[in-house]
Structures are given as structure tokens and as C-alpha cells.
Coordinates of C-alpha atoms in Angstrom, one line a residue:
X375 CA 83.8 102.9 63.5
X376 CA 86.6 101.8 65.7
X377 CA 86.1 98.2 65.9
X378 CA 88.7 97.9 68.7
X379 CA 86.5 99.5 70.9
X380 CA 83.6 97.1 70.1
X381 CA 82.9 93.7 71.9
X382 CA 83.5 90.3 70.4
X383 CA 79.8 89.5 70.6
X384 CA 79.0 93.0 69.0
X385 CA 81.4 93.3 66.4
X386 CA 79.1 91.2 63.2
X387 CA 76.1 93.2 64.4
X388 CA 78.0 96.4 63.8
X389 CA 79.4 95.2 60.6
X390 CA 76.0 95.0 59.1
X391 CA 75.1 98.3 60.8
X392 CA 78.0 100.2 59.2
X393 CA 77.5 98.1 55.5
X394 CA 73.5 99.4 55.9
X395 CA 72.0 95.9 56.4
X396 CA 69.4 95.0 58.4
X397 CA 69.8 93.4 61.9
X398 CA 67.4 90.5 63.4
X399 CA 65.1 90.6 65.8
X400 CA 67.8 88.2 67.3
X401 CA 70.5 91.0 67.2
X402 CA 68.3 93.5 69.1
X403 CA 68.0 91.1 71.9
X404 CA 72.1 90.6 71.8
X405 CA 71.9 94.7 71.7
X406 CA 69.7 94.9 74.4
X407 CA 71.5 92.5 76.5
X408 CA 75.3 94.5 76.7
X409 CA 75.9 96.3 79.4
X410 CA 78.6 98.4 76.9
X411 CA 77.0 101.7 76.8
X412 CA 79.6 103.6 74.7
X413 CA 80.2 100.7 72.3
X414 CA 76.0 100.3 72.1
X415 CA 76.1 104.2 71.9
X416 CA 78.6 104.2 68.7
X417 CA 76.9 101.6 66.7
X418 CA 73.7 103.7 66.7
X419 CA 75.9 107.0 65.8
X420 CA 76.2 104.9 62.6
X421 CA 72.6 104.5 62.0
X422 CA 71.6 108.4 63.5
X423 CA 74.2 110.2 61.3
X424 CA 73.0 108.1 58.3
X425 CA 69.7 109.6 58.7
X426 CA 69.7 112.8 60.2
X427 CA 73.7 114.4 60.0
X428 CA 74.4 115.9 62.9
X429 CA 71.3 117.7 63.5
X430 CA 68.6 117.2 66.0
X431 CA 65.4 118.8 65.2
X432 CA 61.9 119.7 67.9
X433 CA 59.0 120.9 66.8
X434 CA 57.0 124.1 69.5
X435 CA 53.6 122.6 70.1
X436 CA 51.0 123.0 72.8
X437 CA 50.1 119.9 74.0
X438 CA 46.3 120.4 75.3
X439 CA 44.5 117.0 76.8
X440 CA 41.2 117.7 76.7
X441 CA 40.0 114.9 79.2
X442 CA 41.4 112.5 81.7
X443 CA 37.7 111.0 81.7
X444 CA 37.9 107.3 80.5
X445 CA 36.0 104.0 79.8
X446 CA 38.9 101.8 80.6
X447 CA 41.0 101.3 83.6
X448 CA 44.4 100.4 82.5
X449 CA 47.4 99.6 85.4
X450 CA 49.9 101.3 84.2
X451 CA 48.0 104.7 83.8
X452 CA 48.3 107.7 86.6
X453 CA 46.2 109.8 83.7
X454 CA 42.7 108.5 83.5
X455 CA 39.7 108.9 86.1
X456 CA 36.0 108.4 86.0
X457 CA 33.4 111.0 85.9
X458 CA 33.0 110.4 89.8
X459 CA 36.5 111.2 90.9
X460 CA 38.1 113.8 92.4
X461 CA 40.8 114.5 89.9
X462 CA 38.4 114.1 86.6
X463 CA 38.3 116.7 83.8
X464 CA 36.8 117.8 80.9
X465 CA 37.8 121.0 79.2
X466 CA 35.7 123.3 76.9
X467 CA 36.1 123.5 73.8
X468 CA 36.4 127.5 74.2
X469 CA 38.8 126.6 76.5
X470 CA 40.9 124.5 74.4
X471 CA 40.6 126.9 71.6
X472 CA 41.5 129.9 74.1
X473 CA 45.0 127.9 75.1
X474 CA 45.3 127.3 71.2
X475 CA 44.9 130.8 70.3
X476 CA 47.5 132.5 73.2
X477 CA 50.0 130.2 71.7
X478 CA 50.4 131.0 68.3
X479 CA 51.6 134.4 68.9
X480 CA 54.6 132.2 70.7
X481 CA 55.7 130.7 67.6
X482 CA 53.9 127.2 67.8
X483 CA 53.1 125.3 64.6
X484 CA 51.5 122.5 66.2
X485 CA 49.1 121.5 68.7
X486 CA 49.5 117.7 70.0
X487 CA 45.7 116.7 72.1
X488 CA 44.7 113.5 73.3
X489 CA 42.8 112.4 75.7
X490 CA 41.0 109.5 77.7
X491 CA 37.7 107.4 75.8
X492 CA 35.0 109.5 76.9
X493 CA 31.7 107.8 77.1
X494 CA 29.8 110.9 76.9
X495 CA 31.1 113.4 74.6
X496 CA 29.2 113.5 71.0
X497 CA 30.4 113.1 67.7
X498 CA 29.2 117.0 67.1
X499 CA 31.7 118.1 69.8
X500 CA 35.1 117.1 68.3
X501 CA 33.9 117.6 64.9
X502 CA 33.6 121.3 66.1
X503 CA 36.8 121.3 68.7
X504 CA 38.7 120.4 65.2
X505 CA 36.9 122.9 63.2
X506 CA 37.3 126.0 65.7
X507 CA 41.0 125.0 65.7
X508 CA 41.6 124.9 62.1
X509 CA 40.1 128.2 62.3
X510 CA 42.4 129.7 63.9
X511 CA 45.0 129.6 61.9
X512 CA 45.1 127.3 58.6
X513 CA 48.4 126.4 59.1
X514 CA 48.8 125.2 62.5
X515 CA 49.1 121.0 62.3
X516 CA 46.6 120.0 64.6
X517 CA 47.8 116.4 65.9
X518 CA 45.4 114.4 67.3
X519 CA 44.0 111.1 68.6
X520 CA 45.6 107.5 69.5
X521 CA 44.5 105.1 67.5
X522 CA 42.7 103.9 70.5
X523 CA 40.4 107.0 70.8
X524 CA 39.8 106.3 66.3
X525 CA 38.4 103.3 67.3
X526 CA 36.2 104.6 70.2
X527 CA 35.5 107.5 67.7
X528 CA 34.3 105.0 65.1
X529 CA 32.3 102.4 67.1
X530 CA 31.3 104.2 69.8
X531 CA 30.3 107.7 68.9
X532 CA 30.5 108.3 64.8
X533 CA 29.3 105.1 64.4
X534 CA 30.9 104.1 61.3
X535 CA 33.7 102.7 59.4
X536 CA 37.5 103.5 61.4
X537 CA 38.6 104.7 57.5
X538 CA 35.2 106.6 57.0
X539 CA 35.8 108.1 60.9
X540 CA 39.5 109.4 59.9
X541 CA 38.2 111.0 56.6
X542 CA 35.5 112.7 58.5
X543 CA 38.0 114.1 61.2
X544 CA 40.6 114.9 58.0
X545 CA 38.2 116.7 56.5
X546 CA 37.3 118.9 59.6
X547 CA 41.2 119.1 60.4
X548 CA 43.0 116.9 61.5
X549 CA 46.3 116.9 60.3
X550 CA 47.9 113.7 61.8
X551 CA 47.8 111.2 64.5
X552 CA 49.8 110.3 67.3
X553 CA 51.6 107.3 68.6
X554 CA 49.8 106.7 71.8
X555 CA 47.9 103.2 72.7
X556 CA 50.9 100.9 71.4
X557 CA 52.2 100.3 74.6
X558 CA 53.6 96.7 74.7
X559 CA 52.1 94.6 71.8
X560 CA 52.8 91.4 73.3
X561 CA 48.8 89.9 73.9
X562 CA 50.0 88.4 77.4
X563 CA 51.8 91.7 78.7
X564 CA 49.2 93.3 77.3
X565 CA 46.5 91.7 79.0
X566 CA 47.9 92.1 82.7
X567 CA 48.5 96.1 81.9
X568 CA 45.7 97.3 79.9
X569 CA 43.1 94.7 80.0
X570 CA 40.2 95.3 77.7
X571 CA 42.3 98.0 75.6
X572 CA 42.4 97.4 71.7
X573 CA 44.7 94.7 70.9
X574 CA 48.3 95.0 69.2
X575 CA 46.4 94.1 65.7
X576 CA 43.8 96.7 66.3
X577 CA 46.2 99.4 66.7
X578 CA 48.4 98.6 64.0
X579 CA 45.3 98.5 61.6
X580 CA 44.2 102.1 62.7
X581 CA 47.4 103.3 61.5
X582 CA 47.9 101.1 58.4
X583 CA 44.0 102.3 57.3
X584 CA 45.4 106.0 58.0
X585 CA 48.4 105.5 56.4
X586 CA 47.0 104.1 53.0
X587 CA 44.9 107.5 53.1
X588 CA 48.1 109.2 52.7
X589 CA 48.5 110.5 56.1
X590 CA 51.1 110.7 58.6
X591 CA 51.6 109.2 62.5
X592 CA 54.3 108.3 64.9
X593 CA 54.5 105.3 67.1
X594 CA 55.2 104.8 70.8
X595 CA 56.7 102.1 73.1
X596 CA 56.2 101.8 76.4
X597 CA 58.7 100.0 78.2
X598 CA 60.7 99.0 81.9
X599 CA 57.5 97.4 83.2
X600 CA 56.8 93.5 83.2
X601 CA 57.8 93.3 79.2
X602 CA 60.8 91.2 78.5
X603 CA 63.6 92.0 76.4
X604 CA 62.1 89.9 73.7
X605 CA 59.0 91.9 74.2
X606 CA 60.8 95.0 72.9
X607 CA 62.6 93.1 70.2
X608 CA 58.9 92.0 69.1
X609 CA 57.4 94.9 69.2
X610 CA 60.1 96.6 67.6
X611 CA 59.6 94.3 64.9
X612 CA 56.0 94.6 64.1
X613 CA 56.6 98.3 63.9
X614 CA 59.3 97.8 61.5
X615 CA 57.3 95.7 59.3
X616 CA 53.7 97.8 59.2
X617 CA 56.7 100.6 58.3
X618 CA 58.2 98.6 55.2
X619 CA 54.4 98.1 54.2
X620 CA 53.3 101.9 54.6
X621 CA 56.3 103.9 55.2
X622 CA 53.8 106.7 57.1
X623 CA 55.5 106.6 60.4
X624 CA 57.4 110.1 60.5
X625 CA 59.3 108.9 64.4
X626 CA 59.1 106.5 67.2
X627 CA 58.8 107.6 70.7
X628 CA 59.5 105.5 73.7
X629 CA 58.8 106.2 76.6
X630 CA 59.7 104.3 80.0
X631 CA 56.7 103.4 82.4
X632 CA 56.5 105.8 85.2
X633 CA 55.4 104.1 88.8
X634 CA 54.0 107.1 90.0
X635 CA 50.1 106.3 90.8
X636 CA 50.0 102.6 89.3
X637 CA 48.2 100.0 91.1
X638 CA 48.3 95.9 90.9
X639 CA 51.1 93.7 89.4
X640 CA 53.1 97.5 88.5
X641 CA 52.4 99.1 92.2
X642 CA 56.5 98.4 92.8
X643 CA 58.2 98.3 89.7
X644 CA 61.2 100.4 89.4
X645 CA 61.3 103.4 87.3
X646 CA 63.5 102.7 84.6
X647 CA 67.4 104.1 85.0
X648 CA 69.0 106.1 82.7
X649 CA 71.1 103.3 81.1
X650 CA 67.8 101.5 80.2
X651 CA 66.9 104.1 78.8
X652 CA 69.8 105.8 76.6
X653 CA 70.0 101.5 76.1
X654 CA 66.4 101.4 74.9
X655 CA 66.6 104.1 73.1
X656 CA 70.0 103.3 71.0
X657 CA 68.7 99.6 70.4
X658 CA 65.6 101.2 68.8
X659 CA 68.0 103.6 66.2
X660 CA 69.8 100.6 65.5
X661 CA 66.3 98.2 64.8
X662 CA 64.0 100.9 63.4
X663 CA 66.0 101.5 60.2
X664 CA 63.3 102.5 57.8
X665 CA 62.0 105.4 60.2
X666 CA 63.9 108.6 59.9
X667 CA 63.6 110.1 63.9
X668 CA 63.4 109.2 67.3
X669 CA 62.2 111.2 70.1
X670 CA 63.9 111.4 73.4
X671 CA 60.4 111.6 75.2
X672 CA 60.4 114.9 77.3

């Protein structure tokens, strides 16, 4: 690394960067407050090229949501509806499969499905969505389920145990589960954006019970809405640490709030620019060093 390129106030974080030692929660908030893209940019070259080489890798999926329908009414979402409105829908599981089925002979290895906390659909109905899929092909990776919609699963419609849900729905197919739900963990933030979704703990426990089962997941972040930079930092952290204490996230995806159809406190915010984002996004290689890939959300 060419130090002389590097700020004063940057120059012992990317030290312990290039000598593979972890940063603080207070470095990622020194990170996160530079405005030096390119000297930002080449401290996390360090940490990507230390992971990955040169290579960036996708995977072709078909990502299928099955419903927008949804229990909750969360500010920051242009996805979800209510059985009543206009733009509500619920697919078929023929359907689904159908999509499924048209795409394998294009090469995908995965299908991705989520969708909103349904009140209505029965436990007999994913159970067989799952099973038709895995049907299809034994090898495709069905990826499935935030760890919001395990705990809807489990309380609301299995009725059970969240590990007892998850080894139900492994059994049937499913393969892994996403990142989706995390949004900010911060209980404050969290309450003016998605009031009355599972909490920061909740989440994190879906994944650490799925984890300890041997199974894989990736986690999200939303940002460039009313968090703060400490927010990130924060949430970065507690990612970081249910990592050292599982190792079963395979990436981290952040993705920046989109303004498009919110309502309330996040009806005029800003989407965020692209040097928030490449900023976000090289902050987080430099933080999350105990998970191997990032996604550049598409």
C-alpha cells in the first residue's frame, strides 16, 4: 500500500488492515467519516484481495417472491400490501414451480424467494411449494425465508419451536436462508422504521439457531435513512460478532434505502449517492473481516 497516498488520520487504521488485525468499531466510524474515496477504496483492496484474489464471483438464480401480502406495515417498505389493496399478490405454487422449472434449462443453480408475513397461507402450503421445487431438480439450492418470515413460520403457522420450524423446512428443502429483516439493528431506529418487526436480538437468534444446525445464510444492512454513522458501525459490529461465534454467514449484502413509495418520517429522505455507497460498501470489507464476500446489491 502506498502510504503516501493515505491521510494522516487513516494511516494507523491501514496499518492494522495491511498487518491483518482487526479494526474497532471506533475505526469504522473514522472510515466512514473521510471523504477520501480512493485512499478508503485502497485500504479495502487490502482486505478484498486477502480474501478473494482478484476474482469476483455471481451466482444465476431466479429470484421468485411469492407474496407482497403482509401482517406488518413497515415505513421504509414500497413491497408489502394488504389483502385489500390494489397492488396485493399471491402466487400459486404451480406458478412458482412453472417460473422455477423454465429457468433451469437457462443454467440457474439457485432460486432466491421471499416474501411478506402472510396471515393466511398454511403450514401445508410451503411445506409443499419446497417439496415441488426440490423436485424439480435435486440440485438446485432453493434459498429461502428471512429470518422474519422463520419466526412467523414458527409462531404463527407451524406452531412450534423456530429450531424445530427450520428442520422441518430443511428436511422438505430448503437449502439456506437469506439475509433479509436485519435492516438497522439499532432498537430506536428500529422502532421509527419497522415498528412491531422482530427486534435486532430476534433476528440474530434465528440465524445463530440455523447456524448451529450447520446451515448457511447471508446478512443484509439497510442503510442512508435516519441511521447514524454509529448505527452502521454498530450493526456492523453485532454481525461481526454472531460471525466469530458461528462462522455461517457465507456474505453480507447492503443495500441503501430506496425513497420510492415510503411514507412518514422517510417520505423525503434522499436516496443514497453513489459515494455513500461505494463508502458503505468499502467500510463494510474493511469491518466484516471474518466473512469471505460482499455483494454489490443489484
Amino acid at each position: 500500500m502506498n502510504y503516501q497516498l493515505i491521510p494522516k488520520e487513516l494511516r494507523s487504521i491501514a496499518e492494522k488492515v495491511e498487518a491483518n488485525e482487526r479494526i474497532s468499531e471506533a475505526d469504522a466510524l473514522t472510515l466512514y467519516g473521510t471523504n477520501d474515496l480512493n485512499a478508503l477504496g485502497m485500504i479495502a483492496n487490502v482486505a478484498r484481495e486477502r480474501k478473494n484474489g482478484n476474482y469476483a464471483t455471481y451466482i444465476h438464480n431466479r429470484y421468485i417472491n411469492y407474496s407482497n401480502i403482509c401482517i406488518l406495515s413497515c415505513q421504509f417498505c414500497a413491497f408489502a400490501a394488504k389483502k385489500r389493496d390494489a397492488h396485493a399478490f399471491e402466487y400459486a405454487i404451480e406458478e412458482i414451480v412453472q417460473a422455477v422449472g423454465d429457468a433451469l434449462p437457462l443454467g440457474v443453480t439457485e432460486v432466491h424467494m421471499v416474501g411478506g408475513l402472510h396471515p393466511s397461507l398454511k403450514k401445508d402450503w410451503y411445506l409443499d411449494l419446497l417439496g415441488r421445487l426440490r423436485a424439480l431438480d435435486p440440485q438446485l439450492h432453493i434459498k429461502a425465508f428471512t429470518a422474519i418470515e422463520v419466526r412467523h413460520l414458527a409462531q404463527r403457522v407451524f406452531k412450534m419451536p423456530i429450531r424445530d420450524t427450520l428442520e422441518i423446512l430443511r428436511e422438505t428443502g430448503l437449502g439456506s436462508i437469506t439475509g433479509g429483516g436485519a435492516e438497522i439493528f439499532d432498537p430506536v431506529v428500529r422502532d421509527q422504521i419497522c415498528r412491531g418487526k422482530e427486534t435486532a436480538d430476534e433476528w440474530l437468534d434465528v440465524h445463530r439457531t440455523w447456524h448451529s444446525m450447520g446451515g448457511r445464510s447471508t446478512c443484509t444492512m439497510l442503510y442512508g435513512h435516519i441511521e447514524t454513522l454509529a448505527n452502521r458501525a454498530d450493526h456492523l459490529r453485532q454481525l461481526r460478532q454472531l460471525q466469530d461465534e458461528t462462522g455461517g454467514f457465507t456474505g453480507f449484502v447492503p443495500f441503501a434505502f430506496e425513497p420510492t413509495q415510503s411514507h412518514g418520517i422517510l417520505v423525503n429522505i434522499k436516496r443514497a449517492s453513489a459515494f455513500e455507497q461505494l463508502r458503505n460498501l468499502a467500510v463494510s470489507r474493511i469491518f466484516l473481516d471474518n466473512i469471505d464476500h460482499l455483494t454489490a446489491y443489484w
